[in-house]
Short mmCIF file of C-alpha atoms and ligand atoms in Angstrom, two decimals:
data_model
loop_
_atom_site.label_atom_id
_atom_site.label_comp_id
_atom_site.label_asym_id
_atom_site.label_seq_id
_atom_site.Cartn_x
_atom_site.Cartn_y
_atom_site.Cartn_z
CA MET J 1134 14.76 20.59 -67.23
CA LYS J 1135 16.10 18.05 -65.20
CA PRO J 1136 13.82 15.95 -62.60
CA ILE J 1137 14.79 17.44 -59.02
CA VAL J 1138 14.85 14.56 -56.14
CA ILE J 1139 15.80 15.66 -52.47
CA GLY J 1140 16.33 13.23 -49.88
CA ASN J 1141 15.34 14.42 -46.41
CA TRP J 1142 17.16 12.01 -43.90
CA LYS J 1143 15.53 13.50 -41.08
CA MET J 1144 17.25 12.59 -37.49
CA HIS J 1145 18.62 9.34 -39.13
CA LEU J 1146 21.80 7.82 -40.28
CA THR J 1147 25.00 8.32 -38.32
CA ALA J 1148 28.18 8.93 -40.09
CA SER J 1149 29.03 5.30 -40.46
CA GLU J 1150 25.53 4.54 -41.50
CA ALA J 1151 25.80 7.44 -44.24
CA ARG J 1152 29.24 6.18 -45.36
CA ALA J 1153 27.61 2.68 -45.76
CA PHE J 1154 24.67 4.29 -47.56
CA LEU J 1155 26.85 6.17 -49.98
CA ARG J 1156 28.99 3.33 -50.67
CA ASP J 1157 25.97 1.47 -52.28
CA PHE J 1158 24.23 4.35 -53.60
CA MET J 1159 27.09 5.82 -55.79
CA ALA J 1160 27.68 2.39 -56.86
CA HIS J 1161 25.88 2.90 -60.24
CA PRO J 1162 26.33 6.94 -60.97
CA ALA J 1163 25.20 7.42 -64.23
CA VAL J 1164 21.50 7.86 -63.21
CA PHE J 1165 22.81 11.15 -61.58
CA GLU J 1166 23.66 12.87 -64.63
CA ARG J 1167 20.17 12.98 -65.77
CA ALA J 1168 18.47 14.41 -62.68
CA GLU J 1169 19.42 17.02 -59.98
CA VAL J 1170 19.72 14.71 -56.84
CA THR J 1171 20.62 16.32 -53.58
CA LEU J 1172 20.94 14.72 -49.72
CA CYS J 1173 19.85 16.52 -46.77
CA PRO J 1174 21.60 14.93 -43.82
CA THR J 1175 21.89 15.83 -40.26
CA GLY J 1176 24.35 18.60 -39.53
CA PRO J 1177 27.06 16.39 -38.03
CA VAL J 1178 26.90 13.97 -41.23
CA ILE J 1179 26.94 16.86 -43.51
CA PRO J 1180 30.94 16.91 -43.67
CA ILE J 1181 31.14 13.23 -44.17
CA VAL J 1182 28.60 12.97 -47.06
CA ALA J 1183 30.13 16.44 -48.56
CA ASP J 1184 33.86 14.57 -48.82
CA THR J 1185 32.24 11.71 -50.40
CA LEU J 1186 30.16 13.67 -53.00
CA ARG J 1187 32.50 16.50 -53.54
CA GLY J 1188 33.30 15.90 -57.57
CA THR J 1189 30.38 13.69 -58.32
CA ALA J 1190 26.73 14.96 -59.86
CA VAL J 1191 25.10 14.47 -56.30
CA ARG J 1192 24.58 17.63 -54.06
CA TRP J 1193 24.19 17.73 -50.26
CA GLY J 1194 21.86 20.34 -48.36
CA GLY J 1195 20.84 21.27 -44.81
CA GLN J 1196 17.32 20.35 -43.12
CA ASN J 1197 17.12 23.70 -41.07
CA ALA J 1198 19.18 26.48 -40.12
CA HIS J 1199 18.94 29.71 -37.88
CA TRP J 1200 18.20 33.08 -39.85
CA GLU J 1201 20.80 34.81 -37.81
CA THR J 1202 24.24 34.46 -39.19
CA GLN J 1203 25.99 33.83 -35.74
CA GLY J 1204 25.33 34.44 -31.72
CA ALA J 1205 24.23 33.13 -28.52
CA PHE J 1206 21.65 30.30 -29.92
CA THR J 1207 22.55 27.42 -28.52
CA GLY J 1208 21.67 24.19 -30.60
CA GLU J 1209 21.42 26.02 -33.52
CA THR J 1210 23.25 26.20 -36.92
CA SER J 1211 23.64 29.11 -39.12
CA MET J 1212 23.13 29.55 -42.75
CA ALA J 1213 26.71 30.74 -43.04
CA MET J 1214 27.95 27.28 -41.66
CA LEU J 1215 25.78 25.38 -44.42
CA ALA J 1216 27.18 27.27 -47.02
CA ASP J 1217 30.71 26.95 -45.84
CA LEU J 1218 30.15 23.10 -46.28
CA GLY J 1219 29.06 23.41 -49.95
CA CYS J 1220 25.53 22.77 -49.10
CA THR J 1221 23.30 24.21 -51.91
CA LEU J 1222 19.88 24.18 -50.64
CA VAL J 1223 18.25 24.43 -47.13
CA LEU J 1224 14.69 23.17 -46.28
CA CYS J 1225 12.86 25.94 -44.93
CA GLY J 1226 9.36 25.34 -42.91
CA HIS J 1227 9.38 21.64 -43.05
CA SER J 1228 5.73 20.49 -41.51
CA GLU J 1229 8.11 18.47 -38.68
CA ARG J 1230 9.96 21.86 -37.88
CA ARG J 1231 6.52 23.82 -37.81
CA ARG J 1232 5.02 21.17 -35.43
CA PHE J 1233 7.93 20.36 -33.00
CA ALA J 1234 10.11 23.49 -33.05
CA HIS J 1235 6.95 25.58 -33.09
CA GLU J 1236 8.32 27.52 -36.49
CA THR J 1237 6.01 30.41 -37.56
CA ASP J 1238 5.47 31.69 -40.91
CA ALA J 1239 7.30 34.78 -40.02
CA ASP J 1240 10.37 32.59 -38.75
CA ILE J 1241 10.26 30.63 -42.03
CA SER J 1242 10.28 33.93 -44.24
CA ARG J 1243 13.29 34.94 -42.44
CA LYS J 1244 15.01 31.58 -42.80
CA VAL J 1245 14.08 31.88 -46.78
CA GLU J 1246 15.55 35.04 -47.10
CA GLN J 1247 18.88 34.30 -45.27
CA THR J 1248 19.26 30.96 -47.40
CA VAL J 1249 18.93 33.09 -50.63
CA ALA J 1250 21.32 35.72 -48.97
CA HIS J 1251 24.04 33.10 -48.26
CA GLY J 1252 23.63 31.96 -51.86
CA MET J 1253 21.75 28.72 -51.37
CA THR J 1254 18.33 27.73 -52.72
CA PRO J 1255 15.45 27.35 -50.04
CA VAL J 1256 13.28 24.74 -50.47
CA LEU J 1257 9.92 26.26 -49.23
CA CYS J 1258 7.77 23.57 -47.66
CA VAL J 1259 3.98 24.19 -47.43
CA GLY J 1260 1.12 21.75 -46.73
CA GLU J 1261 -2.04 21.36 -45.20
CA THR J 1262 -3.20 19.11 -42.02
CA TYR J 1263 -5.70 16.10 -42.49
CA GLU J 1264 -7.86 18.38 -40.31
CA GLN J 1265 -7.61 21.44 -42.61
CA ARG J 1266 -8.11 19.35 -45.54
CA ARG J 1267 -11.51 17.96 -43.89
CA GLN J 1268 -12.58 21.22 -43.48
CA GLN J 1269 -11.63 22.10 -47.15
CA GLN J 1270 -9.04 24.73 -46.01
CA GLN J 1271 -6.09 23.47 -47.78
CA ASP J 1272 -6.21 25.98 -50.53
CA ILE J 1273 -6.16 28.80 -47.91
CA VAL J 1274 -3.56 27.44 -45.61
CA VAL J 1275 -1.32 26.61 -48.39
CA ILE J 1276 -1.79 30.30 -50.25
CA GLU J 1277 -1.10 31.79 -46.93
CA GLN J 1278 2.06 29.75 -46.42
CA VAL J 1279 3.43 30.70 -50.03
CA ARG J 1280 2.59 34.32 -49.45
CA LYS J 1281 4.28 34.54 -46.11
CA GLY J 1282 7.24 32.57 -47.05
CA VAL J 1283 8.25 34.34 -49.81
CA ASP J 1284 7.38 37.63 -48.22
CA LEU J 1285 11.21 39.17 -47.87
CA LEU J 1286 12.23 37.82 -51.43
CA ALA J 1287 11.34 40.88 -53.38
CA ALA J 1288 14.65 42.44 -52.40
CA PHE J 1289 16.55 39.88 -54.44
CA PRO J 1290 17.22 40.70 -58.03
CA SER J 1291 17.71 37.06 -59.09
CA LEU J 1292 15.38 34.35 -57.58
CA SER J 1293 16.46 31.18 -56.18
CA LEU J 1294 13.82 29.22 -54.86
CA TYR J 1295 11.86 25.91 -54.76
CA VAL J 1296 8.61 25.19 -53.11
CA ALA J 1297 7.58 21.70 -51.92
CA TYR J 1298 3.96 21.10 -51.37
CA GLU J 1299 3.70 18.46 -48.55
CA PRO J 1300 0.14 17.61 -47.36
CA VAL J 1301 1.01 16.93 -43.60
CA TRP J 1302 -1.26 14.03 -43.23
CA ALA J 1303 0.96 12.30 -46.09
CA ILE J 1304 4.21 12.67 -44.74
CA GLY J 1305 5.53 9.51 -43.13
CA THR J 1306 1.92 7.91 -43.26
CA GLY J 1307 2.03 5.84 -46.65
CA GLN J 1308 -1.12 7.73 -47.54
CA THR J 1309 -0.70 9.81 -50.64
CA ILE J 1310 -2.75 12.42 -52.14
CA GLU J 1311 -4.25 11.78 -55.96
CA SER J 1312 -1.58 12.97 -58.13
CA ALA J 1313 -4.37 15.12 -60.09
CA ASP J 1314 -5.13 16.99 -56.60
CA ALA J 1315 -1.09 17.44 -56.05
CA MET J 1316 -0.95 18.90 -59.45
CA ALA J 1317 -4.10 21.27 -58.83
CA MET J 1318 -2.19 22.55 -55.61
CA ALA J 1319 1.05 23.14 -57.47
CA ARG J 1320 -0.79 25.50 -60.35
CA LEU J 1321 -2.32 27.29 -57.29
CA ILE J 1322 1.12 27.58 -55.85
CA ARG J 1323 2.28 28.90 -59.20
CA SER J 1324 -0.28 31.24 -59.32
CA THR J 1325 0.26 32.77 -55.99
CA LEU J 1326 4.15 33.02 -56.75
CA ARG J 1327 3.10 35.23 -59.87
CA GLU J 1328 1.27 37.36 -57.67
CA GLU J 1329 3.90 37.68 -54.80
CA LEU J 1330 7.13 37.79 -56.94
CA PRO J 1331 7.93 40.67 -59.10
CA THR J 1332 9.91 38.29 -61.54
CA GLY J 1333 11.09 34.91 -61.87
CA ALA J 1334 7.79 33.24 -60.64
CA ASP J 1335 7.39 30.65 -63.73
CA SER J 1336 11.05 29.20 -63.16
CA VAL J 1337 10.18 28.27 -59.41
CA PRO J 1338 10.49 24.42 -59.38
CA ILE J 1339 7.54 22.95 -57.56
CA LEU J 1340 7.94 19.46 -55.87
CA TYR J 1341 5.75 17.31 -54.32
CA GLY J 1342 6.34 15.39 -51.04
CA GLY J 1343 4.26 12.96 -48.94
CA SER J 1344 4.98 8.96 -48.51
CA VAL J 1345 6.92 8.88 -52.21
CA THR J 1346 8.30 5.63 -53.12
CA PRO J 1347 9.75 3.89 -56.24
CA LEU J 1348 6.32 2.69 -57.25
CA ASN J 1349 4.36 5.96 -57.23
CA VAL J 1350 7.09 8.68 -57.87
CA ALA J 1351 6.30 8.66 -61.63
CA SER J 1352 2.60 9.51 -61.06
CA PHE J 1353 3.64 12.77 -59.34
CA VAL J 1354 6.10 14.41 -61.51
CA ASP J 1355 4.71 15.56 -64.61
CA GLY J 1356 7.59 17.89 -65.58
CA ASP J 1357 5.11 20.79 -65.80
CA SER J 1358 3.25 21.61 -62.60
CA ILE J 1359 5.59 19.34 -60.58
CA THR J 1360 8.87 19.01 -61.56
CA GLY J 1361 10.60 17.17 -58.57
CA VAL J 1362 10.10 15.29 -55.07
CA LEU J 1363 11.08 15.66 -51.74
CA VAL J 1364 11.33 12.39 -50.13
CA GLY J 1365 11.82 11.04 -46.47
CA GLY J 1366 11.39 7.61 -45.74
CA SER J 1367 12.25 5.96 -49.26
CA SER J 1368 15.41 7.89 -49.04
CA LEU J 1369 17.00 6.06 -46.47
CA ASP J 1370 17.62 2.72 -48.68
CA PRO J 1371 20.29 3.30 -50.91
CA VAL J 1372 18.81 0.71 -53.48
CA ALA J 1373 15.13 1.82 -53.08
CA PHE J 1374 16.10 5.79 -53.53
CA HIS J 1375 18.42 4.70 -56.39
CA GLN J 1376 15.20 3.05 -58.15
CA LEU J 1377 13.27 6.08 -57.37
CA ILE J 1378 15.35 8.06 -58.98
CA ALA J 1379 15.93 5.90 -61.97
CA GLN J 1380 11.99 5.92 -62.31
CA LEU J 1381 12.08 9.82 -63.52
CA VAL J 1382 15.18 9.78 -65.73
C1 LIG Y 1767 9.53 14.27 -45.92
O1 LIG Y 1767 10.28 14.31 -45.00
O2 LIG Y 1767 9.40 15.64 -46.19
C2 LIG Y 1767 8.69 13.55 -46.48
C3 LIG Y 1767 8.02 13.88 -47.74
O3 LIG Y 1767 8.69 12.24 -45.78
P1 LIG Y 1767 8.29 11.02 -46.17
O4 LIG Y 1767 8.63 10.83 -47.89
O5 LIG Y 1767 8.63 9.58 -45.50
O6 LIG Y 1767 6.80 10.83 -46.19
#
């Protein structure tokens, strides 16, 4: 299985900055044949990224979308709109959305369901806060987020799902978890998926996210419990992000 690398640009990179990024990033494309690489720009920048990447090995996805197909939801983007632009995946329940947009597990499970219903792959993001880890609640928190996140998936005959374990305290902070602890959490996520999903739990890729860089990425991806990474800050620099991917192939 190819290593999976997803770049989450968050609220960074304007259209012209994205064009400059892609010029440098795509200068040496051979590496992209040996990994599954997806860029997640902001909504307005997706068409620009899509136009440049169409026909290459690099994919693009959404950082978020609403669960309703259309309607009076000012400021929102629908799953249908992302699918129409050729997005292959959608981040669901990123901790920044849980915190700033007050997304609940119930909201996130509807987003996961609707991502699948629109033919894309949900990347269910789960992870504990610093305080929850300090109180040794991380296992309970993550199990619950996974359970609720996949709650509506049983109805789908074939499963398309990624889970990203992202300890909140490691996102954008430069702090990372011990790789052995990340792998132990990935195994816990796997066993939760086995309990919750009627079929397909063993084929769900589990990713790690949280201050991943070209220097530490290899320690998190063992190709067994963890098969890829979700990358924020290090995905904004085309050279660094290219180097990060090259470490895995
Ligand atoms: C993220 O945005 O999901 C993330 C992991 O960010 P960073 O790599 O900057 O910690």
